[in-house]
Amino acid sequence: MGRFFGRREQKPSEPPDQFDLSLHAVESILTAIGVDPSAARMTVERGYGWNFQRGSALIEVYLTPDEQGHLQVLSPIMHLPADDLLALYRRLLELNLQLTNAALGVHEDVVYLYHERRLAGLDAAEADAIIRRLAQYADELDDALADEFGGRMYGRG
């Protein structure tokens, strides 16, 4: 799901760019919420990725240095249930109207909670709000949706 792009090389004399500032901000945010950035780091094709648990939800954070650079935060919520998909899809659409700076969607057989933002103009306070908000939503929604529709929460047997 992540963009998985590599980090640009910089000459030592260049000032930090938005990507480097964002990298530092994300690692500081993870530390502040009790996550060790080194232990949470994932191997991605390019760029940086981290994952951590927030309650029952898995949270993934990606920084990608494509032309504009992006912060992507997502959480796989649950596997689609075998029955009553129309009711689930309707509920996801209703919830999308209630979420702030996050959206629910489906990729393959998994419901995801998702946020993506360009790095331009992103400051540490906004990045912190994005990561914390999405983690809170994910921890609340995974249990509620699985209970309501009988789906299997992501990562559970």
Tab-separated table of C-alpha atoms in Angstrom:
chain	number	residue	atom	x	y	z
A	1	MET	CA	0.000	0.000	0.000
A	2	GLY	CA	2.833	2.436	0.726
A	3	ARG	CA	4.604	4.354	-1.999
A	4	PHE	CA	7.986	2.789	-1.137
A	5	PHE	CA	10.326	5.252	-2.782
A	6	GLY	CA	13.947	5.812	-1.794
A	7	ARG	CA	15.562	8.626	0.073
A	8	ARG	CA	17.421	11.258	-1.921
A	9	GLU	CA	21.103	11.733	-1.344
A	10	GLN	CA	22.182	15.177	-0.156
A	11	LYS	CA	25.512	16.888	-0.128
A	12	PRO	CA	26.733	17.548	3.423
A	13	SER	CA	26.635	21.330	2.886
A	14	GLU	CA	22.933	21.381	1.953
A	15	PRO	CA	20.473	22.462	4.635
A	16	PRO	CA	17.901	19.856	5.655
A	17	ASP	CA	15.034	19.651	3.187
A	18	GLN	CA	11.376	18.921	3.890
A	19	PHE	CA	11.965	15.174	3.668
A	20	ASP	CA	14.729	15.225	6.291
A	21	LEU	CA	12.667	17.477	8.562
A	22	SER	CA	9.699	15.117	8.191
A	23	LEU	CA	11.874	12.077	8.932
A	24	HIS	CA	13.087	13.677	12.150
A	25	ALA	CA	9.528	14.735	13.072
A	26	VAL	CA	8.074	11.244	12.545
A	27	GLU	CA	10.779	9.597	14.636
A	28	SER	CA	10.255	12.172	17.404
A	29	ILE	CA	6.470	11.597	17.288
A	30	LEU	CA	6.908	7.834	17.522
A	31	THR	CA	9.204	8.264	20.508
A	32	ALA	CA	6.684	10.608	22.171
A	33	ILE	CA	3.871	8.052	21.849
A	34	GLY	CA	6.017	5.288	23.303
A	35	VAL	CA	7.231	3.618	20.106
A	36	ASP	CA	10.940	2.954	19.519
A	37	PRO	CA	11.485	4.177	15.925
A	38	SER	CA	14.407	1.788	15.377
A	39	ALA	CA	12.416	-1.248	16.523
A	40	ALA	CA	9.349	-0.150	14.537
A	41	ARG	CA	11.223	0.464	11.281
A	42	MET	CA	10.163	-1.674	8.326
A	43	THR	CA	12.196	-2.508	5.278
A	44	VAL	CA	10.666	-0.750	2.288
A	45	GLU	CA	11.877	-0.528	-1.292
A	46	ARG	CA	12.612	3.193	-0.982
A	47	GLY	CA	11.941	5.787	1.695
A	48	TYR	CA	11.108	4.924	5.282
A	49	GLY	CA	8.399	2.896	6.946
A	50	TRP	CA	7.443	2.061	10.519
A	51	ASN	CA	4.715	-0.061	12.065
A	52	PHE	CA	3.421	-0.327	15.605
A	53	GLN	CA	0.407	-1.517	17.570
A	54	ARG	CA	-2.081	0.892	19.064
A	55	GLY	CA	-4.457	-1.175	21.145
A	56	SER	CA	-5.735	-3.881	18.809
A	57	ALA	CA	-4.829	-1.980	15.608
A	58	LEU	CA	-1.698	-2.162	13.475
A	59	ILE	CA	-0.539	1.293	12.349
A	60	GLU	CA	1.844	1.806	9.427
A	61	VAL	CA	3.632	5.081	8.671
A	62	TYR	CA	5.498	5.744	5.424
A	63	LEU	CA	7.640	8.644	4.245
A	64	THR	CA	8.279	8.703	0.524
A	65	PRO	CA	10.616	11.155	-1.181
A	66	ASP	CA	9.040	11.127	-4.620
A	67	GLU	CA	8.890	14.457	-6.489
A	68	GLN	CA	6.754	16.078	-3.810
A	69	GLY	CA	7.300	13.706	-0.902
A	70	HIS	CA	4.406	12.172	1.023
A	71	LEU	CA	3.453	11.132	4.531
A	72	GLN	CA	1.160	8.130	4.442
A	73	VAL	CA	-0.441	6.661	7.570
A	74	LEU	CA	-2.668	3.619	7.281
A	75	SER	CA	-4.154	0.801	9.257
A	76	PRO	CA	-5.535	-2.494	7.987
A	77	ILE	CA	-8.743	-2.767	10.006
A	78	MET	CA	-10.405	-6.048	9.100
A	79	HIS	CA	-10.831	-8.693	6.430
A	80	LEU	CA	-14.081	-8.440	4.503
A	81	PRO	CA	-16.783	-10.703	5.910
A	82	ALA	CA	-18.321	-13.378	3.684
A	83	ASP	CA	-21.832	-11.929	4.002
A	84	ASP	CA	-23.608	-8.577	4.123
A	85	LEU	CA	-21.007	-6.634	2.128
A	86	LEU	CA	-23.531	-4.046	0.957
A	87	ALA	CA	-24.336	-3.104	4.570
A	88	LEU	CA	-20.622	-2.926	5.412
A	89	TYR	CA	-19.870	-0.707	2.401
A	90	ARG	CA	-22.740	1.584	3.356
A	91	ARG	CA	-21.404	1.805	6.926
A	92	LEU	CA	-17.909	2.626	5.647
A	93	LEU	CA	-19.320	5.467	3.551
A	94	GLU	CA	-21.292	6.790	6.527
A	95	LEU	CA	-18.185	6.670	8.699
A	96	ASN	CA	-16.152	8.525	6.045
A	97	LEU	CA	-18.375	11.570	6.626
A	98	GLN	CA	-17.568	11.481	10.343
A	99	LEU	CA	-13.795	11.061	10.128
A	100	THR	CA	-11.445	14.048	10.135
A	101	ASN	CA	-8.476	13.766	7.761
A	102	ALA	CA	-8.901	10.028	7.303
A	103	ALA	CA	-10.822	7.751	4.984
A	104	LEU	CA	-11.948	4.154	4.951
A	105	GLY	CA	-11.477	2.041	1.852
A	106	VAL	CA	-11.014	-1.511	0.643
A	107	HIS	CA	-7.900	-3.007	-0.938
A	108	GLU	CA	-8.114	-6.640	-1.973
A	109	ASP	CA	-10.046	-8.252	0.912
A	110	VAL	CA	-9.052	-5.798	3.650
A	111	VAL	CA	-10.732	-2.648	4.979
A	112	TYR	CA	-8.148	0.109	5.524
A	113	LEU	CA	-8.168	3.389	7.385
A	114	TYR	CA	-5.950	5.764	5.457
A	115	HIS	CA	-4.433	9.253	5.316
A	116	GLU	CA	-1.939	10.677	2.841
A	117	ARG	CA	-0.491	14.173	2.665
A	118	ARG	CA	2.226	15.906	0.678
A	119	LEU	CA	5.237	16.898	2.762
A	120	ALA	CA	5.260	20.503	1.499
A	121	GLY	CA	4.252	22.699	4.419
A	122	LEU	CA	3.873	19.786	6.831
A	123	ASP	CA	5.105	20.655	10.296
A	124	ALA	CA	5.719	18.391	13.266
A	125	ALA	CA	2.493	19.390	15.046
A	126	GLU	CA	0.366	18.452	12.031
A	127	ALA	CA	2.233	15.174	11.503
A	128	ASP	CA	1.716	14.369	15.192
A	129	ALA	CA	-2.023	15.070	14.925
A	130	ILE	CA	-2.317	12.891	11.803
A	131	ILE	CA	-0.528	9.889	13.329
A	132	ARG	CA	-2.299	10.107	16.692
A	133	ARG	CA	-5.749	10.650	15.170
A	134	LEU	CA	-5.456	7.774	12.728
A	135	ALA	CA	-4.154	5.448	15.460
A	136	GLN	CA	-7.087	6.388	17.714
A	137	TYR	CA	-9.648	5.897	14.936
A	138	ALA	CA	-8.121	2.540	13.977
A	139	ASP	CA	-8.148	1.224	17.532
A	140	GLU	CA	-11.818	2.195	17.917
A	141	LEU	CA	-13.039	1.096	14.485
A	142	ASP	CA	-11.389	-2.321	14.153
A	143	ASP	CA	-13.298	-3.796	17.087
A	144	ALA	CA	-16.560	-1.975	16.306
A	145	LEU	CA	-16.661	-2.971	12.626
A	146	ALA	CA	-15.643	-6.568	13.288
A	147	ASP	CA	-18.338	-6.859	15.973
A	148	GLU	CA	-21.006	-5.215	13.824
A	149	PHE	CA	-20.332	-7.186	10.627
A	150	GLY	CA	-18.731	-10.373	11.877
A	151	GLY	CA	-15.511	-9.792	10.017
A	152	ARG	CA	-12.131	-10.955	11.189
A	153	MET	CA	-9.882	-8.210	12.512
A	154	TYR	CA	-6.673	-7.848	10.539
A	155	GLY	CA	-3.844	-9.999	11.814
A	156	ARG	CA	-6.101	-12.256	13.829
A	157	GLY	CA	-6.710	-15.916	12.975
